[in-house]
Short mmCIF file of C-alpha atoms in Angstrom, two decimals:
data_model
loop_
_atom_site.label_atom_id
_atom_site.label_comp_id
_atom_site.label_asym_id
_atom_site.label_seq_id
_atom_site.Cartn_x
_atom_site.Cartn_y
_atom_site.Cartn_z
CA UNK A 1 2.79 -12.99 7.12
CA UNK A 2 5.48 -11.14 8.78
CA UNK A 3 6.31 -7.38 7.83
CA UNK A 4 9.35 -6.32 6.21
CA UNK A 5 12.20 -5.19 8.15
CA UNK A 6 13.61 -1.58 7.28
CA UNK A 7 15.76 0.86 9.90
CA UNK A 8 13.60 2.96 11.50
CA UNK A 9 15.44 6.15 10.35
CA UNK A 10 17.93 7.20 7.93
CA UNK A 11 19.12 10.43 7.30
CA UNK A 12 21.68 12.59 4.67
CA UNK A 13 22.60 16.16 4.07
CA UNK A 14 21.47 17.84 1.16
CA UNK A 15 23.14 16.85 -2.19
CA UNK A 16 24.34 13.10 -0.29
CA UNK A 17 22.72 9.73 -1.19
CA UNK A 18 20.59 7.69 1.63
CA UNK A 19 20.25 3.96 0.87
CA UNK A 20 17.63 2.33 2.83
CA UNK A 21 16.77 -1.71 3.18
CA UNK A 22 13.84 -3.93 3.46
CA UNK A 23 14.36 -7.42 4.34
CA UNK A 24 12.12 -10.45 3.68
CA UNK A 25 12.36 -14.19 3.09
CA UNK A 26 13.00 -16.61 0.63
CA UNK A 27 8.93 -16.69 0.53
CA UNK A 28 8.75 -12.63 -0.59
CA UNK A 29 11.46 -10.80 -1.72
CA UNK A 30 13.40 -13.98 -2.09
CA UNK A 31 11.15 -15.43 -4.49
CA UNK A 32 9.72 -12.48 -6.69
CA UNK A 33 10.98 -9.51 -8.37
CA UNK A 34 7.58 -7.73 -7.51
CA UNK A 35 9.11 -5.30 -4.94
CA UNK A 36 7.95 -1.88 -4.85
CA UNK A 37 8.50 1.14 -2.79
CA UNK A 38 6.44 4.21 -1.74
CA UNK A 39 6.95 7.55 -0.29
CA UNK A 40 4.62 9.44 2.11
CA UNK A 41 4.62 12.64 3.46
CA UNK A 42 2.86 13.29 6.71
CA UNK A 43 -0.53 12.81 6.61
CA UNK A 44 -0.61 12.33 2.87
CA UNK A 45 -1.44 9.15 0.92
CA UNK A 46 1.36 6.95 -0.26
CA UNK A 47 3.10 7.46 -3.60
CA UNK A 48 4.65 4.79 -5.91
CA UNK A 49 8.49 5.40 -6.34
CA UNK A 50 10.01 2.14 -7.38
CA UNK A 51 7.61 -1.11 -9.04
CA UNK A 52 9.28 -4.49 -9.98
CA UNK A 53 12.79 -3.73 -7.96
CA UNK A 54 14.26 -1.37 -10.71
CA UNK A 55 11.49 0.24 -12.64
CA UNK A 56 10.44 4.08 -11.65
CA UNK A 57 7.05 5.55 -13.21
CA UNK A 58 6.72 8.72 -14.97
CA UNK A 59 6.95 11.32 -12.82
CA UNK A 60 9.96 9.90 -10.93
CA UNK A 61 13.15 11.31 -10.65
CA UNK A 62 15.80 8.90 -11.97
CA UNK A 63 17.69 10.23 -8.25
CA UNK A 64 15.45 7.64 -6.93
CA UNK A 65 16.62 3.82 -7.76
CA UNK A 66 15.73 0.42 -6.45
CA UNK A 67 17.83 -2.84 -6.75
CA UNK A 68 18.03 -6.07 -4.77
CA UNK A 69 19.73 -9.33 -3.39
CA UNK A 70 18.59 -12.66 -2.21
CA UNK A 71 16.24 -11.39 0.26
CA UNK A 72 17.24 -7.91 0.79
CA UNK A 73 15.65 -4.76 -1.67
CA UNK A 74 17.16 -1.18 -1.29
CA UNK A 75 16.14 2.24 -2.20
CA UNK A 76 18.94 5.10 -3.01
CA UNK A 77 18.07 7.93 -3.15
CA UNK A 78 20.88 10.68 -4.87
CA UNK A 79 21.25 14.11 -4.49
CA UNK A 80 18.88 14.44 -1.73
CA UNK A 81 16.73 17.26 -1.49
CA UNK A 82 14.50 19.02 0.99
CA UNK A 83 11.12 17.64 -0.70
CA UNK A 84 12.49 14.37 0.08
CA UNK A 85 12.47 14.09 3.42
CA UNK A 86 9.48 11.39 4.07
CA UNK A 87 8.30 8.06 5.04
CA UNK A 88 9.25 5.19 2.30
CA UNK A 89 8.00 2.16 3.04
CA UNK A 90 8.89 -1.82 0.42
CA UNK A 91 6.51 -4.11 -0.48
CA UNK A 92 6.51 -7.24 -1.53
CA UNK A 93 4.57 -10.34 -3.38
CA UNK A 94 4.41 -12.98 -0.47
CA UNK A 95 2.71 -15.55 -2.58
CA UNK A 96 -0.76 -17.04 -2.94
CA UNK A 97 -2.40 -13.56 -3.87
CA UNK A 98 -0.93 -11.92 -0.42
CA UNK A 99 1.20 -8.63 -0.03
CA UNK A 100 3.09 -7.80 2.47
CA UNK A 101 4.69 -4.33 3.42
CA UNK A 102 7.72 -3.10 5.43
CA UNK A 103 7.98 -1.44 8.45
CA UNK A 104 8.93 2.02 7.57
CA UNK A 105 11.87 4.03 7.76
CA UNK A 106 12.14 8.25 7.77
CA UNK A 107 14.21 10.33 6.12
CA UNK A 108 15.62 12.89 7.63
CA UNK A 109 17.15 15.79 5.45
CA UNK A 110 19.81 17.05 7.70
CA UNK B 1 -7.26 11.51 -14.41
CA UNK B 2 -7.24 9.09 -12.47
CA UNK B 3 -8.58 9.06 -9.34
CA UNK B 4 -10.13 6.76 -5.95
CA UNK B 5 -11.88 8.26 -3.29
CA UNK B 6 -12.51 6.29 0.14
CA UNK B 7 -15.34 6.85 2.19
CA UNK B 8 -17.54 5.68 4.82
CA UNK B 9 -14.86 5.89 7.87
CA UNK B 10 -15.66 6.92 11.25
CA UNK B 11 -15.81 5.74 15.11
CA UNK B 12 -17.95 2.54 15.67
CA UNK B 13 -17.52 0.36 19.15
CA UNK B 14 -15.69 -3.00 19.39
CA UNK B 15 -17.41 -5.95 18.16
CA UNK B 16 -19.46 -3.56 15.60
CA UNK B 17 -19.72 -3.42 11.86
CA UNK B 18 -19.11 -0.40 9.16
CA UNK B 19 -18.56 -0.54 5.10
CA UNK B 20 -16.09 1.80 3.50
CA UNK B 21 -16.45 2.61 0.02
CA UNK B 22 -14.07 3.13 -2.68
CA UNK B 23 -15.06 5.00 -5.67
CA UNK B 24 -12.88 5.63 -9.04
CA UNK B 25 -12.91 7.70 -11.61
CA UNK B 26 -10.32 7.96 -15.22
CA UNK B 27 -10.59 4.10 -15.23
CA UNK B 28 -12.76 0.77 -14.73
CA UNK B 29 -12.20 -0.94 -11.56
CA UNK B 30 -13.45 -4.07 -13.31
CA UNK B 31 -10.88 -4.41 -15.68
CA UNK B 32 -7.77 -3.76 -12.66
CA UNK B 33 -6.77 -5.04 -9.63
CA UNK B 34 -8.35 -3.16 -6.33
CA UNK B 35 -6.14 -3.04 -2.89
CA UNK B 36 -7.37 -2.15 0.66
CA UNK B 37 -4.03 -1.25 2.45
CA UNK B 38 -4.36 0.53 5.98
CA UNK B 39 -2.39 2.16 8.46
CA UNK B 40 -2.38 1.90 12.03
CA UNK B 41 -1.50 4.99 13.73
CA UNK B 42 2.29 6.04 13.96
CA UNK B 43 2.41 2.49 12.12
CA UNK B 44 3.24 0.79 8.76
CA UNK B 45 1.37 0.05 5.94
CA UNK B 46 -0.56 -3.31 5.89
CA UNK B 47 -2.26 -4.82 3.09
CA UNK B 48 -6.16 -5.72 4.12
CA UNK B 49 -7.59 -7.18 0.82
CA UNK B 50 -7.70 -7.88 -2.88
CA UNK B 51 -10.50 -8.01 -5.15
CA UNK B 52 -8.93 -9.16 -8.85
CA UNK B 53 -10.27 -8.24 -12.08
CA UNK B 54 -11.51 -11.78 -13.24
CA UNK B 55 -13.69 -11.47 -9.59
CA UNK B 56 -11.67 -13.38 -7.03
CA UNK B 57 -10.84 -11.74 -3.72
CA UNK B 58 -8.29 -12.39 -1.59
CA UNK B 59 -7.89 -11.00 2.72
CA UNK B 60 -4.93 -10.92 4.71
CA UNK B 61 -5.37 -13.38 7.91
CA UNK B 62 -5.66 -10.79 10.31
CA UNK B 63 -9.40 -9.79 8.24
CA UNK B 64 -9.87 -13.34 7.03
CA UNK B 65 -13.74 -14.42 7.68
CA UNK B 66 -14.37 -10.79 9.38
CA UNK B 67 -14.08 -8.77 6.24
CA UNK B 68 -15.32 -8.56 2.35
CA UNK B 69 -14.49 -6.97 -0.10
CA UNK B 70 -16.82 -6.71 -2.71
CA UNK B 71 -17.31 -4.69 -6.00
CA UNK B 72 -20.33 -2.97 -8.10
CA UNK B 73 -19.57 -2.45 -11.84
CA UNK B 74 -22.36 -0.18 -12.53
CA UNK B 75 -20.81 2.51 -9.48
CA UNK B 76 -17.61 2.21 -10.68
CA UNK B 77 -16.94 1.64 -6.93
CA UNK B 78 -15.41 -1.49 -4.31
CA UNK B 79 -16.16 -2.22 -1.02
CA UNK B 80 -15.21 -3.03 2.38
CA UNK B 81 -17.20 -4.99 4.98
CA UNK B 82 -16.06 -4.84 8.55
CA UNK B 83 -17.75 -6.90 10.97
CA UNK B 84 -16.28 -7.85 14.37
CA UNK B 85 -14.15 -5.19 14.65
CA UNK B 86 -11.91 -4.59 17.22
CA UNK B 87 -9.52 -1.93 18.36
CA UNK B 88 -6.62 -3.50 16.51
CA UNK B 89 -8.47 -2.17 13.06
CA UNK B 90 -8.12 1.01 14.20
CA UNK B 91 -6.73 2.81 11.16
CA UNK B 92 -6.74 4.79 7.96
CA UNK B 93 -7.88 2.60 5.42
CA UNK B 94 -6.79 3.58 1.79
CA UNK B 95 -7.51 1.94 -1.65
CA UNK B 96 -5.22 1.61 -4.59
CA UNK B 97 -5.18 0.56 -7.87
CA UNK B 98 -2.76 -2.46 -9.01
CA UNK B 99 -2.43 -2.71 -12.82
CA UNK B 100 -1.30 -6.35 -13.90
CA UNK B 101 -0.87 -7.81 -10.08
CA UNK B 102 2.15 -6.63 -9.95
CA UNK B 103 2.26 -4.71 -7.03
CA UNK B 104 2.39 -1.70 -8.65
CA UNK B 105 0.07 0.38 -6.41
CA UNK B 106 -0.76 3.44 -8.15
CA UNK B 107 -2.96 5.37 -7.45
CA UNK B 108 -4.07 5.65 -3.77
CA UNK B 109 -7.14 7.28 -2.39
CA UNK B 110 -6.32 9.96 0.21
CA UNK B 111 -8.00 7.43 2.86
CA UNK B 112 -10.50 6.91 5.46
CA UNK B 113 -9.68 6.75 8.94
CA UNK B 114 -12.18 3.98 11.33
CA UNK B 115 -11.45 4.19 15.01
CA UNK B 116 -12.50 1.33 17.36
CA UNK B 117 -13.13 2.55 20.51
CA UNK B 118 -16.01 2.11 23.04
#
């Protein structure tokens, strides 16, 4: 199972949105709405942002959102702030009881 | 709260064997869905292994027929066997909870690096 494909960077001044991608296959992201996304700051454990494409857990600012398209999920996030300046990294269901994750792309709050 | 804690990382030589632990707390791991996920490092995340609530386990093919993941009810606690490891598993090794399969992966341990290295 291949990874995910997301830019390797993306970057936004404080206040601006950042949208960043993660694309699959018609056998992952293409076939499931069980897409989720997770921040990490360095040398920290991951955190759950986004679950199911769209839904954000407690905890979550609603600046955060997920959506997607045939084989292509995205993560906005608006307003950016200096806490959010990270790792975030997609997942996927990839079928018969596999996951698969995405490459990773940093934020950079300019 | 709840809460997993990894343990049992460290620096073993290529070909050898270690067993990470993962133990919970706030919740049964018995009646959720327990994730190995590990990082190479300056690398992505990669998911290693699945052990469902009903029992069945499930390893990506990079582990398949090297590791297990197992699971003891009465510890509250899940398991990783590596055997045959080589320098590729070199990595930070994390656990996380999935309620309902749905790849909602929340929470994760703070993680346990293994380094393969002779």
């Amino acid at each position: 199972q291949s990874a995910l494909t997301q830019p390797p960077s993306a970057s936004g001044s404080p206040g601006q949105s950042v949208t960043i991608s993660c694309t699959g296959t018609s056998g992952d992201i293409g076939a499931y709405d069980y897409v989720s996304w997770y921040q990490q700051h360095p040398g920290k454990a991951p955190k759950l942002m986004i679950y199911e494409v769209t839904k954000r857990p407690s905890g979550v600012p609603d600046r955060f959102s997920g959506s997607k398209s045939g084989n292509t999920a995205s993560l906005t996030v608006s307003g950016l702030q200096a806490e959010d300046e990270a790792d975030y990294s997609c997942s996927s269901y990839a079928g018969s009881s596999n996951w698969v994750f995405g490459t990773g792309t940093k934020v950079t709050v300019l | 709260e709840v809460q997993l804690v990894e343990s049992g990382g460290g620096l073993v030589q290529p070909g050898g064997s270690l067993r990470l632990s993962c133990a919970a707390s706030g919740f049964t791991v018995s009646s959720d869905f327990i994730n190995w996920v590990r990082q190479a490092p300056g690398k992505g995340l990669e998911w290693v292994s699945v052990f469902y609530s009903g029992g069945s386990t499930y390893y990506a093919d990079s582990v398949k027929g090297r590791f297990t993941i197992s699971r003891d009810d009465s510890r509250n606690t899940l398991y990783l066997q590596m055997n045959s490891l080589r320098a590729e598993d070199t990595a930070v090794y994390y656990c996380a909870r999935d309620r309902g399969n749905r790849g909602r992966f929340d929470p994760w341990g703070q993680g346990t690096l293994v380094t393969v290295s002779s």
